[in-house]
mmCIF file of C-alpha atoms in Angstrom:
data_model
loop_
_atom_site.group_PDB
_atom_site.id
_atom_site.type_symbol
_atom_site.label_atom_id
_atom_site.label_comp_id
_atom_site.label_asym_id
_atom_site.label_seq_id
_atom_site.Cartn_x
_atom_site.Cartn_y
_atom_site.Cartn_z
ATOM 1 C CA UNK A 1 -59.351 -9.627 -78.125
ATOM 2 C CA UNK A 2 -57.040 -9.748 -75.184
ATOM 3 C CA UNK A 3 -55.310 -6.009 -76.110
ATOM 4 C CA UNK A 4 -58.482 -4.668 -76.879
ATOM 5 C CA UNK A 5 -60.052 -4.940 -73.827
ATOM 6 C CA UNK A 6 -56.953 -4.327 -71.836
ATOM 7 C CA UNK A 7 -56.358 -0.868 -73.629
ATOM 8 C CA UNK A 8 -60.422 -0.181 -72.519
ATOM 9 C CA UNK A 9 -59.526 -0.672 -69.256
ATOM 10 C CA UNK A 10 -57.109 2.084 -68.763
ATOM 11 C CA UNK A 11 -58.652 5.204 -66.696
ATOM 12 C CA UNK A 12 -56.530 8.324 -67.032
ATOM 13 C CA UNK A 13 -55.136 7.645 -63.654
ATOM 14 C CA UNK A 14 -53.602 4.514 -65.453
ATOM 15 C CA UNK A 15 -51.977 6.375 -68.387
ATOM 16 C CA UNK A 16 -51.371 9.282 -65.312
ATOM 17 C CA UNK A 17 -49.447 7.394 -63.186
ATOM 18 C CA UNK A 18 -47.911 5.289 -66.149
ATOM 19 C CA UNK A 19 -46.641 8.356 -67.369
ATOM 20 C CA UNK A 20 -44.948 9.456 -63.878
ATOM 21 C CA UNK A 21 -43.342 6.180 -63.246
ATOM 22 C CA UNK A 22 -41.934 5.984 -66.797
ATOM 23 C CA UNK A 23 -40.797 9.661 -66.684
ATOM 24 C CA UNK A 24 -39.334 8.325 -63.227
ATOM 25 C CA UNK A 25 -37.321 5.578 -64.518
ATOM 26 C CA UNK A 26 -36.048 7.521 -67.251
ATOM 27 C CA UNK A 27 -34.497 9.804 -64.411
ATOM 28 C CA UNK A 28 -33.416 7.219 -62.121
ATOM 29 C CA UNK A 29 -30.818 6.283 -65.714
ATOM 30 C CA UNK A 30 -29.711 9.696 -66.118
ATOM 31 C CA UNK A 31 -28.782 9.988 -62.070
ATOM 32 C CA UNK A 32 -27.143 6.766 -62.751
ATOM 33 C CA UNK A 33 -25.612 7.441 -65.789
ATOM 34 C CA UNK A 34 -24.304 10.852 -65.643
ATOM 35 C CA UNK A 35 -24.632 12.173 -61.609
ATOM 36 C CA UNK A 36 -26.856 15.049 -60.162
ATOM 37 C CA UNK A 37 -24.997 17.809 -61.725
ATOM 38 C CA UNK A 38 -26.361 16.415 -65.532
ATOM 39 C CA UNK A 39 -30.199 15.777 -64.674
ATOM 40 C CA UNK A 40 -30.646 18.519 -61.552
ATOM 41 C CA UNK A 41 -30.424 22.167 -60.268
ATOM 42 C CA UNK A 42 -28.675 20.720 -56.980
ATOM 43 C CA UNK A 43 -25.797 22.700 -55.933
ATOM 44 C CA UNK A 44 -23.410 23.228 -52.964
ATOM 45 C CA UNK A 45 -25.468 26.263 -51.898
ATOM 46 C CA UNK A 46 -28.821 24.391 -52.002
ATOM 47 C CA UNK A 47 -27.803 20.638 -51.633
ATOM 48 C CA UNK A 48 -31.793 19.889 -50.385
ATOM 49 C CA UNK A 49 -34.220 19.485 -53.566
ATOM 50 C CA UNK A 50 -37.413 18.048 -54.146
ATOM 51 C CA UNK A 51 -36.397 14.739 -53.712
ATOM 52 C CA UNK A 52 -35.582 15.475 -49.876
ATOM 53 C CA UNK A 53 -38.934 17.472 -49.526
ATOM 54 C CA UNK A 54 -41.324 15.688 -51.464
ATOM 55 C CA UNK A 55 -40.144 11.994 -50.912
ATOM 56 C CA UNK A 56 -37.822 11.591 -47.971
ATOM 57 C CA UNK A 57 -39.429 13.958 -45.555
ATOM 58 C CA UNK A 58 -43.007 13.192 -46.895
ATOM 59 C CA UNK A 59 -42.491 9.348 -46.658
ATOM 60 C CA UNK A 60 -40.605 9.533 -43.125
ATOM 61 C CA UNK A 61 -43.396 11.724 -41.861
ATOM 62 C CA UNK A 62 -45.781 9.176 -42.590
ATOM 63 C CA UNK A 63 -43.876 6.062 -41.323
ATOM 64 C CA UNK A 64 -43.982 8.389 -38.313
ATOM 65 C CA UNK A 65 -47.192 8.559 -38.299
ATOM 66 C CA UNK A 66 -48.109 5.548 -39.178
ATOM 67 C CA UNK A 67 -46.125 3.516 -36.552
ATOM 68 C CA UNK A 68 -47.209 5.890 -33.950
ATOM 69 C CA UNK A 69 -51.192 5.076 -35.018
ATOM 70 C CA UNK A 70 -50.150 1.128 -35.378
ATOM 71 C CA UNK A 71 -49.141 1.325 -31.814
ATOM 72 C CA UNK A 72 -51.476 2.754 -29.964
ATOM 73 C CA UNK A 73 -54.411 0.952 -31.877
ATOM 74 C CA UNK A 74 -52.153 -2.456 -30.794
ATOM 75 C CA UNK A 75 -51.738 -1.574 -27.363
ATOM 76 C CA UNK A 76 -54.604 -0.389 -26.824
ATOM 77 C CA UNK A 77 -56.681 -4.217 -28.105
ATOM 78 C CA UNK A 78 -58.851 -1.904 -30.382
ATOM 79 C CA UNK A 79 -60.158 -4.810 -32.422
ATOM 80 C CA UNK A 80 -62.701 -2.950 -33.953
ATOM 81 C CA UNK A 81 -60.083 -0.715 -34.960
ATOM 82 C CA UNK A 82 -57.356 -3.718 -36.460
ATOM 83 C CA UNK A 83 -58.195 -1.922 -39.912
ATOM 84 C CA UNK A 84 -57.164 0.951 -39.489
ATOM 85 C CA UNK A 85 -53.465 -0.243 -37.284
ATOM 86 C CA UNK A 86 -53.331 -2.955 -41.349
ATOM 87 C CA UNK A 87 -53.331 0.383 -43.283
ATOM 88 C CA UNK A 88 -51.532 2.909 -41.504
ATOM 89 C CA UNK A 89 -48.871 -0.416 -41.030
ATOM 90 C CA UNK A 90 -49.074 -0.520 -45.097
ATOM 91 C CA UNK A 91 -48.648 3.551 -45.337
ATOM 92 C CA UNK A 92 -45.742 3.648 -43.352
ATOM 93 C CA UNK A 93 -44.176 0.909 -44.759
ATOM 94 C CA UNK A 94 -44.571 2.461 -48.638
ATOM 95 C CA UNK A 95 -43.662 5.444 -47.090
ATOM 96 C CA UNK A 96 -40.395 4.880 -45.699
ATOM 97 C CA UNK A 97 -39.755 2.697 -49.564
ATOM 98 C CA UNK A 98 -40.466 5.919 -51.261
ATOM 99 C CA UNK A 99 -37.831 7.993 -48.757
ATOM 100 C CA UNK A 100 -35.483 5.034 -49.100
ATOM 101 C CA UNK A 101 -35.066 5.575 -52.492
ATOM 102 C CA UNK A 102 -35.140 9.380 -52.670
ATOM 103 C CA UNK A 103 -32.297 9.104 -50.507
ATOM 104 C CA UNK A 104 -29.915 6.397 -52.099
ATOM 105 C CA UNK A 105 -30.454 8.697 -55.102
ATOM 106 C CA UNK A 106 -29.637 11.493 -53.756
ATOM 107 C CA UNK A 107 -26.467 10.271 -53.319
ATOM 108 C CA UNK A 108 -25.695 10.810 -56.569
ATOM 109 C CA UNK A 109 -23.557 7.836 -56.964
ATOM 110 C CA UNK A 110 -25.534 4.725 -54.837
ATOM 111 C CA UNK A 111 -22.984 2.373 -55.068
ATOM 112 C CA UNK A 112 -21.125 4.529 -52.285
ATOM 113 C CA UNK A 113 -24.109 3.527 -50.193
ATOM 114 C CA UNK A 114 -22.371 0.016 -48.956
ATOM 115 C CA UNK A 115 -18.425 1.335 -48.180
ATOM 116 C CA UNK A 116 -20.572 4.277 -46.133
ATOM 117 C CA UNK A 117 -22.072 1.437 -43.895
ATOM 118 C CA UNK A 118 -18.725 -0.601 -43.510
ATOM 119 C CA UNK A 119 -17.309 2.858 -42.211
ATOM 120 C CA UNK A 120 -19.111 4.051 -39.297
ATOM 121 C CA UNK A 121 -18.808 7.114 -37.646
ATOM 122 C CA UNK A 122 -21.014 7.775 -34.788
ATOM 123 C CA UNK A 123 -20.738 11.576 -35.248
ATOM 124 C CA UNK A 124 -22.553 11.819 -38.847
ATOM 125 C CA UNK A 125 -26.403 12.164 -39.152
ATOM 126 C CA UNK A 126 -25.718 10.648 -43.295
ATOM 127 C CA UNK A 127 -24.651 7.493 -41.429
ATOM 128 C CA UNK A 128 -27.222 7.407 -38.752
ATOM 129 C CA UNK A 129 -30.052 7.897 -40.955
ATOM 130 C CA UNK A 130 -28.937 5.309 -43.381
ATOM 131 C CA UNK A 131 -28.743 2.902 -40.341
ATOM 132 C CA UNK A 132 -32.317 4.030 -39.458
ATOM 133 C CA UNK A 133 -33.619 3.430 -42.964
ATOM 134 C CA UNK A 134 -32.129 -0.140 -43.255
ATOM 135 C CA UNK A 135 -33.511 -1.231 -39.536
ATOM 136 C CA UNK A 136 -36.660 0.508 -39.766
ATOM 137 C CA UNK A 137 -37.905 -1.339 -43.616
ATOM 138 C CA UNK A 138 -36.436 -5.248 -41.536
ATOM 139 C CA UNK A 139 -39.179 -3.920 -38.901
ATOM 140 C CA UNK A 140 -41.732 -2.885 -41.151
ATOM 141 C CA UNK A 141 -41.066 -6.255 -43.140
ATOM 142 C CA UNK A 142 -41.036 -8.277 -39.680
ATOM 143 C CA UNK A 143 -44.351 -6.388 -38.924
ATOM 144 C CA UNK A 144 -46.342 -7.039 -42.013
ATOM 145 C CA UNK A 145 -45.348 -10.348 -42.489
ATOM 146 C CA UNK A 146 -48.248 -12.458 -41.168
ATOM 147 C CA UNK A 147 -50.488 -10.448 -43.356
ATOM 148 C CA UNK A 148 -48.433 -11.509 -46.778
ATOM 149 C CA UNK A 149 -48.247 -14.988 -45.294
ATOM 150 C CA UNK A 150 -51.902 -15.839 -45.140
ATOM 151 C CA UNK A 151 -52.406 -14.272 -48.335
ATOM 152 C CA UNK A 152 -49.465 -17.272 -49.873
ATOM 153 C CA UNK A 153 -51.120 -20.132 -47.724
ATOM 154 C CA UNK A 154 -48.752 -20.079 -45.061
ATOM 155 C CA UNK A 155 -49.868 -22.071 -42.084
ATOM 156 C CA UNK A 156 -48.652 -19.916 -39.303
ATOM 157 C CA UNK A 157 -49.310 -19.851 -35.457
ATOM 158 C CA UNK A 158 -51.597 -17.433 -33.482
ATOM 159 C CA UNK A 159 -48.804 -17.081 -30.864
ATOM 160 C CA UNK A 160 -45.602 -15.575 -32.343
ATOM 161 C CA UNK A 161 -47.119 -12.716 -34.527
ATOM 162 C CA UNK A 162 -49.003 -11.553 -31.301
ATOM 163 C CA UNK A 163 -45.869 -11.944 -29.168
ATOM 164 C CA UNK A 164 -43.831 -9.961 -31.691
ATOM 165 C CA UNK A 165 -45.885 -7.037 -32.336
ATOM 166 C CA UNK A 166 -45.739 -4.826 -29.958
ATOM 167 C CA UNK A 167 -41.584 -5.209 -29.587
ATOM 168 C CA UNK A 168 -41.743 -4.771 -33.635
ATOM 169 C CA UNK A 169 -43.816 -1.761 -33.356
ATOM 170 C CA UNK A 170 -42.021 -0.247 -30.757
ATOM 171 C CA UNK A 171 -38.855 -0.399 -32.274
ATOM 172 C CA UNK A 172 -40.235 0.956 -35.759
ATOM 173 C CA UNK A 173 -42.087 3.934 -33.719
ATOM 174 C CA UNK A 174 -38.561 5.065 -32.000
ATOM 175 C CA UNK A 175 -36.478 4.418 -35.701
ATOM 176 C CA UNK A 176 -38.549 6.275 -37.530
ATOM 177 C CA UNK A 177 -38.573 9.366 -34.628
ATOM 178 C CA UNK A 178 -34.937 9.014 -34.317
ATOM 179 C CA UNK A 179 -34.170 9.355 -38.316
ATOM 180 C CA UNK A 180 -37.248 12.098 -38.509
ATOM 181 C CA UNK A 181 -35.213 14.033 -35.509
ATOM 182 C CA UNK A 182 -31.518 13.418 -37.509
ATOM 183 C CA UNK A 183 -33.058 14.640 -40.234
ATOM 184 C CA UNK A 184 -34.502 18.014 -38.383
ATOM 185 C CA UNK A 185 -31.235 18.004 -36.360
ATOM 186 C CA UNK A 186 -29.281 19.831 -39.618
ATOM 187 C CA UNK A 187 -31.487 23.187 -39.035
ATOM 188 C CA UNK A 188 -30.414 23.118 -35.070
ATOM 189 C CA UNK A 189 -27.061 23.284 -36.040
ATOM 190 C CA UNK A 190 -27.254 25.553 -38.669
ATOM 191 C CA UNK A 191 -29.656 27.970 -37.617
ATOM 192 C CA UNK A 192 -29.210 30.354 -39.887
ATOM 193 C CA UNK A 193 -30.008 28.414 -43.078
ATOM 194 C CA UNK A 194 -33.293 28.174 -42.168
ATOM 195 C CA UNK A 195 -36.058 31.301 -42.445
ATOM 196 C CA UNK A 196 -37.560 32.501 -38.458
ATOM 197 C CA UNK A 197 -41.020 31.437 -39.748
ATOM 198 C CA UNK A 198 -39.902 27.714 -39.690
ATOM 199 C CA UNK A 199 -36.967 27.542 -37.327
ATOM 200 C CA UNK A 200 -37.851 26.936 -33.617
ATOM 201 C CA UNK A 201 -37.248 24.379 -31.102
ATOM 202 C CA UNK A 202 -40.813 23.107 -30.951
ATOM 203 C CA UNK A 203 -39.868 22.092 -34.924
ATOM 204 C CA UNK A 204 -39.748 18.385 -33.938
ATOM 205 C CA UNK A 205 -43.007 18.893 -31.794
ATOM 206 C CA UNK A 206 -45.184 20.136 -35.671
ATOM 207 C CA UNK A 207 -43.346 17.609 -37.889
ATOM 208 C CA UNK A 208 -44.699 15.229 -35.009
ATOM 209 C CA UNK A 209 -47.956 16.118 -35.101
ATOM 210 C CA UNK A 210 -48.401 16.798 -38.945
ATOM 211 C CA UNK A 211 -46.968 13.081 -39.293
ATOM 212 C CA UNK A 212 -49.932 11.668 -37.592
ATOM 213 C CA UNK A 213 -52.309 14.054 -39.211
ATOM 214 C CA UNK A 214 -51.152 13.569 -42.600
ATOM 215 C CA UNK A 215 -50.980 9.188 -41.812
ATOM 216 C CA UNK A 216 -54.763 9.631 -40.796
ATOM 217 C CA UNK A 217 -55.908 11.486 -43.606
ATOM 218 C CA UNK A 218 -54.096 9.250 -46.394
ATOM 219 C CA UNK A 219 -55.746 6.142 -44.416
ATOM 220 C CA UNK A 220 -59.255 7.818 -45.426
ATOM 221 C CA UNK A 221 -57.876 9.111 -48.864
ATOM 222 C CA UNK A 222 -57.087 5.218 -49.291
ATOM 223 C CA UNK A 223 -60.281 4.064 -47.867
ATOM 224 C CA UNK A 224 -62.374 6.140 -50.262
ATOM 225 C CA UNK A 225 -60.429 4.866 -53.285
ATOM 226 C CA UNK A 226 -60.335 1.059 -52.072
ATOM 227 C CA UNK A 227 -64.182 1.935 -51.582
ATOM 228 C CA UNK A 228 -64.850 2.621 -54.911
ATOM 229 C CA UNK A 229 -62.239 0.252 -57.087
ATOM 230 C CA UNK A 230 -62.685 -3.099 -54.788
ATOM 231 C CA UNK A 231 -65.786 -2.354 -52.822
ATOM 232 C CA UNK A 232 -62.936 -2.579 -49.698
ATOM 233 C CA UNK A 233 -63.240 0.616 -47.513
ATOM 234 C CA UNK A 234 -63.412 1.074 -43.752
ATOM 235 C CA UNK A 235 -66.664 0.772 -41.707
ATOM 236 C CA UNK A 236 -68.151 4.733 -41.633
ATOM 237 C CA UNK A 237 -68.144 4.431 -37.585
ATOM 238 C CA UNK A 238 -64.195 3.737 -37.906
ATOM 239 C CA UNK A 239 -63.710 6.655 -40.128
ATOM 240 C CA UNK A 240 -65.795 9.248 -38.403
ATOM 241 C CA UNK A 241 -63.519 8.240 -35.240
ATOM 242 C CA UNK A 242 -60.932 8.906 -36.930
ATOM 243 C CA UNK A 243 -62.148 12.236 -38.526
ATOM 244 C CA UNK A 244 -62.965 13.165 -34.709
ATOM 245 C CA UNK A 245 -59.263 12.212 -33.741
ATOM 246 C CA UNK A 246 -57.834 14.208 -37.427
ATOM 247 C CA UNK A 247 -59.892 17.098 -36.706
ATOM 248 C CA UNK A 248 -58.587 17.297 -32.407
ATOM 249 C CA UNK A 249 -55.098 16.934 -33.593
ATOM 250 C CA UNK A 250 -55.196 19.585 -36.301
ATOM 251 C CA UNK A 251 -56.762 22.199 -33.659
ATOM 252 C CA UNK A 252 -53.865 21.727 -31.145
ATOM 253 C CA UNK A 253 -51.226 22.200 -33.904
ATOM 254 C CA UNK A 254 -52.660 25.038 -35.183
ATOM 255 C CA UNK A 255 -52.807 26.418 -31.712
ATOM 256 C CA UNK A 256 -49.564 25.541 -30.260
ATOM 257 C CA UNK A 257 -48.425 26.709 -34.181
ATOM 258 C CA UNK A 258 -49.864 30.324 -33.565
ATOM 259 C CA UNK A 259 -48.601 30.299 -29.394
ATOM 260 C CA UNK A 260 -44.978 29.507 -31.010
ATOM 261 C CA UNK A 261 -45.128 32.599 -33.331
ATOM 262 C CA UNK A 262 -46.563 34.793 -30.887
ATOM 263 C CA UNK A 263 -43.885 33.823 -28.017
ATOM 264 C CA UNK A 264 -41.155 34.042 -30.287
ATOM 265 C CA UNK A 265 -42.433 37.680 -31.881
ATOM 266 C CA UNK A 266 -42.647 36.547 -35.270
ATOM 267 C CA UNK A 267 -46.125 38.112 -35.902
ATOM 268 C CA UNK A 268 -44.714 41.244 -37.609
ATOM 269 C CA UNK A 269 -43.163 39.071 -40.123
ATOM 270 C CA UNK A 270 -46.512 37.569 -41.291
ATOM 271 C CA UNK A 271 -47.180 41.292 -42.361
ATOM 272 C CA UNK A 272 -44.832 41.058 -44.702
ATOM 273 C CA UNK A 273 -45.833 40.450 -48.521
ATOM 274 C CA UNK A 274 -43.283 37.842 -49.409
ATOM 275 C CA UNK A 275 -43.138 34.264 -50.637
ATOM 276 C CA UNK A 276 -42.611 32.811 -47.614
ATOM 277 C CA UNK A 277 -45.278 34.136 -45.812
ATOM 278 C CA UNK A 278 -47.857 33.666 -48.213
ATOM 279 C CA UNK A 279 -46.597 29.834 -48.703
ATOM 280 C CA UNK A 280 -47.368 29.611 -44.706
ATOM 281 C CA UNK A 281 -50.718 31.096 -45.526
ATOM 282 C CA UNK A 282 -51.387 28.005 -47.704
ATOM 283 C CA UNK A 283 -49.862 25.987 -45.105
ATOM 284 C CA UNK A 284 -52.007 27.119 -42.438
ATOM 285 C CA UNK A 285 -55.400 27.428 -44.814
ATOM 286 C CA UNK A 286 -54.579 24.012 -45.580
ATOM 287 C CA UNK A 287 -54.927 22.683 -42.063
ATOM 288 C CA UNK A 288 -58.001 24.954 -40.602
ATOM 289 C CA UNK A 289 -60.493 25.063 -43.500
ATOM 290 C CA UNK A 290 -60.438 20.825 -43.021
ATOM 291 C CA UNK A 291 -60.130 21.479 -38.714
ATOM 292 C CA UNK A 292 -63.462 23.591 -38.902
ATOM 293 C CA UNK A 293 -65.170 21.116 -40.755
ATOM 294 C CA UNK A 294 -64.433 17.805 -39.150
ATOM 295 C CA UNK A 295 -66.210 19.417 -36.227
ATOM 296 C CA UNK A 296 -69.368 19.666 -38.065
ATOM 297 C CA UNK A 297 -71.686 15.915 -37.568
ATOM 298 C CA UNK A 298 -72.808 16.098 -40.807
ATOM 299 C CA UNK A 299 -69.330 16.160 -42.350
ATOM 300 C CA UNK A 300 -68.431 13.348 -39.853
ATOM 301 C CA UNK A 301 -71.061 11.083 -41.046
ATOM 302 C CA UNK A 302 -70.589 11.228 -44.945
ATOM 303 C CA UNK A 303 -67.889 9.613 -46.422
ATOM 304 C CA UNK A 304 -67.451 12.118 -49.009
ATOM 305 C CA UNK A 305 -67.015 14.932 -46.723
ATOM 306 C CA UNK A 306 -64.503 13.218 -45.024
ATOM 307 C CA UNK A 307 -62.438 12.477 -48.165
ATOM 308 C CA UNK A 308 -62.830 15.995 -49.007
ATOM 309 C CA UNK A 309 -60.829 16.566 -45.588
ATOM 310 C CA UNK A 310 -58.521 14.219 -45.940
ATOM 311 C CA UNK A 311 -57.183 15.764 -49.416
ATOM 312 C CA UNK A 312 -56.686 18.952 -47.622
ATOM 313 C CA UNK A 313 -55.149 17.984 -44.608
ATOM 314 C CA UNK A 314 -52.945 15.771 -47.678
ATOM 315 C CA UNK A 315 -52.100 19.097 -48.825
ATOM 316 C CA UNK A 316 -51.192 20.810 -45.758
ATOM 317 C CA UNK A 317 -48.891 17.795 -44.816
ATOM 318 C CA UNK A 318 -47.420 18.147 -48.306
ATOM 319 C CA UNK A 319 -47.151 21.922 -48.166
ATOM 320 C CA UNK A 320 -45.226 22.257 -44.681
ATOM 321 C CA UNK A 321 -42.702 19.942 -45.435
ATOM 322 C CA UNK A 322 -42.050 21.506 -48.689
ATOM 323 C CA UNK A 323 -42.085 24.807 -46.433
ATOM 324 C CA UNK A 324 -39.829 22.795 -44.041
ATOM 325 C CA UNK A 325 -37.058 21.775 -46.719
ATOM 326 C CA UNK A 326 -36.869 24.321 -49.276
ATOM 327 C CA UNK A 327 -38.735 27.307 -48.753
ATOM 328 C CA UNK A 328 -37.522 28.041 -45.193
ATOM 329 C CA UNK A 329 -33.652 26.519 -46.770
ATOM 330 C CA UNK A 330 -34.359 29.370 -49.590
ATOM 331 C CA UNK A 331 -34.929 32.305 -47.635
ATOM 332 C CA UNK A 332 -31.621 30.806 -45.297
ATOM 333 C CA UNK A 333 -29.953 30.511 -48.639
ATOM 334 C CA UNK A 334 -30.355 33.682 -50.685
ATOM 335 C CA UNK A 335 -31.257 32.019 -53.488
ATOM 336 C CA UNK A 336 -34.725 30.516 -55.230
ATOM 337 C CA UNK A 337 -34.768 26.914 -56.004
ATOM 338 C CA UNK A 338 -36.780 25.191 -59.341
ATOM 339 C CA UNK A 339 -36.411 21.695 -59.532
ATOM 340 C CA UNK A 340 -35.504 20.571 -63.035
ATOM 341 C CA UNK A 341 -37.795 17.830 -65.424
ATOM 342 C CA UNK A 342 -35.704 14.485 -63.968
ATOM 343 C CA UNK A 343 -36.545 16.017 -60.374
ATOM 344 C CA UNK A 344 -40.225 16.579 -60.990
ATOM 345 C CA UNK A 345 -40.613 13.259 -62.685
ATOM 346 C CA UNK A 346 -38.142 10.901 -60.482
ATOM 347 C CA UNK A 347 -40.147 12.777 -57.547
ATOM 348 C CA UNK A 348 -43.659 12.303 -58.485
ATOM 349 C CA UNK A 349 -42.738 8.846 -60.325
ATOM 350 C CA UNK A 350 -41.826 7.154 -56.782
ATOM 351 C CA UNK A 351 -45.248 8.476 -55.280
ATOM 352 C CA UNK A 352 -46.862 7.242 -58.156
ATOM 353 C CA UNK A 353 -45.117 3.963 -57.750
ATOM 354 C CA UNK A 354 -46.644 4.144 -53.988
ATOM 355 C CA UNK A 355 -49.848 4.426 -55.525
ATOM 356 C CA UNK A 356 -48.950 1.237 -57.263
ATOM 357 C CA UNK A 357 -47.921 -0.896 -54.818
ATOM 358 C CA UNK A 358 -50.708 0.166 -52.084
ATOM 359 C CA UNK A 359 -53.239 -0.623 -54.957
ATOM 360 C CA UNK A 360 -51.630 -3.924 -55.592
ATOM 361 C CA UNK A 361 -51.846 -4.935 -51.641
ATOM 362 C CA UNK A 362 -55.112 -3.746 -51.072
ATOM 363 C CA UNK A 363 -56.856 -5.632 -53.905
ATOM 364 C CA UNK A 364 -55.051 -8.936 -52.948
ATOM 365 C CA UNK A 365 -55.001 -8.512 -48.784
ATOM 366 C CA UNK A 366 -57.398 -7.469 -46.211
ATOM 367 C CA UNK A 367 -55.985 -4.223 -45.609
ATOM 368 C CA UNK A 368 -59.852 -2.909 -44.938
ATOM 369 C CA UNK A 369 -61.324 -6.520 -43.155
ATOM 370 C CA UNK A 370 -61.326 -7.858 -40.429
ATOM 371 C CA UNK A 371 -58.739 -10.871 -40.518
ATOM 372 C CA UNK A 372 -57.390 -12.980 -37.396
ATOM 373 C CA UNK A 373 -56.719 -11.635 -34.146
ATOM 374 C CA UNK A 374 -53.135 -13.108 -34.044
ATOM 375 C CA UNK A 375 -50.794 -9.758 -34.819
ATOM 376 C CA UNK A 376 -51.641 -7.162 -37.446
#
């Protein structure tokens, strides 16, 4: 009785995700087992794959974002907003996981991952992003802890979560912009690896801003889902502030996005029919169709609108730092880049473990309530 109605449980989504995360673990062994030359196309010409864009760049852009959100919603005594600072804390805390791992792994052999901390050298970006990593998740642990404690019985004060949020959120909102700007710094001093479309100084400034973007619109992808599975989603006033703020911040990147090309005389190369320029296209489609219509009331005022947005914006996010990491990297390159089976699946099997573990938290916490006032 028990298997049969466990097995009529399962949604696609189940076997979906079930599916990634198994195909994941099976290429997690083969890294482990055999290095990235048996289960990738890595090589010393394109050393960046689709763990770096997908996972590490993805999940650092949304810690960024997320931390940057948290704060402001903190310091600013918001409480009507405390949801929304829970969820973006939770986002940026799964995000910075996925990265975490994307990155040991892309070591090829993680093991070396200790003797490179013993042996620091203030000149390498490897070193100072690993450092980053490993402060930023004691932060994000520090930061979320009252919320995991109430949900074990914990009796904890009022006082000392309050007191240490806003030094905890500070410090996550400056290690997560210092590893996002090591991680950029590789294109300033290599200019030339990287295509004109994508290589500027202002490169920092859109990562930036499509961090936040992206956080936002994953907090109302999440919302709708919670909605739907636990009945948990945020109160509609909440999210049509935040569509107001998504759809503000996606109109000054796309501006300052378009002023960057034009200064720099790049607008002749959009004219051109290549990959790279049609791959902006989608970048920039991805971001306007969703900035036109979070300026519409109607579409601010219906939930399913808004989660409409929210998977494009999702999109756009995803797109430019794919853009970002590989496609610009190609075009620096010389080369074209397909990521093999174990790269798609060890790739999409850590997001779908994200999936995972936000679902888990948000059935068992108040991610979407309103809790206590003391900390997040």
């Amino acid at each position: 009785m028990w298997k049969s109605t466990f097995w009529s449980r399962l949604t696609p989504w189940h076997w979906i995700l079930g599916i990634l995360m198994l195909g994941g673990a099976s290429s997690a062994y083969i890294q482990l087992v055999y290095g990235l030359g048996k289960g990738t196309h890595l090589s010393d010409q394109f050393p960046w794959g689709l763990w770096v864009g997908l996972n590490a760049f993805c999940g650092i852009g949304l810690a960024v974002g997320g931390f940057t959100l948290a704060f402001v919603v903190h310091l600013s005594n918001l409480t009507r907003y405390r949801p929304v600072l829970r969820a973006t804390l939770l986002v940026a805390f799964l995000g910075y996981l996925v990265a975490l791992l994307a990155l040991v792994f892309q070591l090829g052999r993680p093991a070396t991952l200790l003797p490179l901390l013993g042996g620091w050298n203030p000149y390498s970006i490897l070193v100072g992003s690993v450092w980053c990593i490993l402060l930023y998740i004691v932060v994000l642990a520090l930061a979320f802890a009252p919320n995991v404690g109430r949900r074990l019985g914990w009796q904890l004060s009022h006082d000392w979560p309050g007191l240490l949020s806003v030094p905890l959120l500070l410090a996550a909102v400056i290690l997560s912009l210092l590893h996002q700007h090591s991680l950029l710094g590789v294109f300033t001093f290599v200019p030339e690896k990287q295509h004109v479309l994508w290589h500027t100084a202002l490169l920092p400034v859109f990562c930036f801003l499509a961090s936040v973007s992206g956080c936002l619109a994953v907090v109302l992808f999440s919302s709708w889902h919670s909605g739907r599975a636990f009945g948990k989603q945020l109160e509609l006033p909440v999210q049509t502030a935040m569509g107001r703020v998504l759809g503000g911040l996606l109109c000054f990147y796309l501006v300052v996005r378009v002023l960057d090309l034009g200064l720099r005389g790049e607008f002749s190369t959009l004219l051109k029919n290549r990959l790279e320029t049609n791959l902006l296209g989608l970048e920039i489609s991805l971001f306007l169709l969703p900035a036109l219509l979070l300026f519409r009331p109607y579409v601010l005022k219906e939930p399913a609108w808004l989660y409409a947005c929210s998977v494009l914006v999702i999109g756009g996010f995803v797109t430019y730092n794919l853009n970002v990491s590989i496609t610009a990297v190609e075009a620096g390159a010389g080369m074209r880049y397909w990521p093999s089976w174990a790269e798609v699946f060890f790739s999409y099997g850590l997001i779908a473990l994200g999936f995972v573990a936000f679902r888990f938290v948000a059935k068992r916490t108040p991610i979407f309530g309103y809790g206590t006032a003391g900390g997040p």
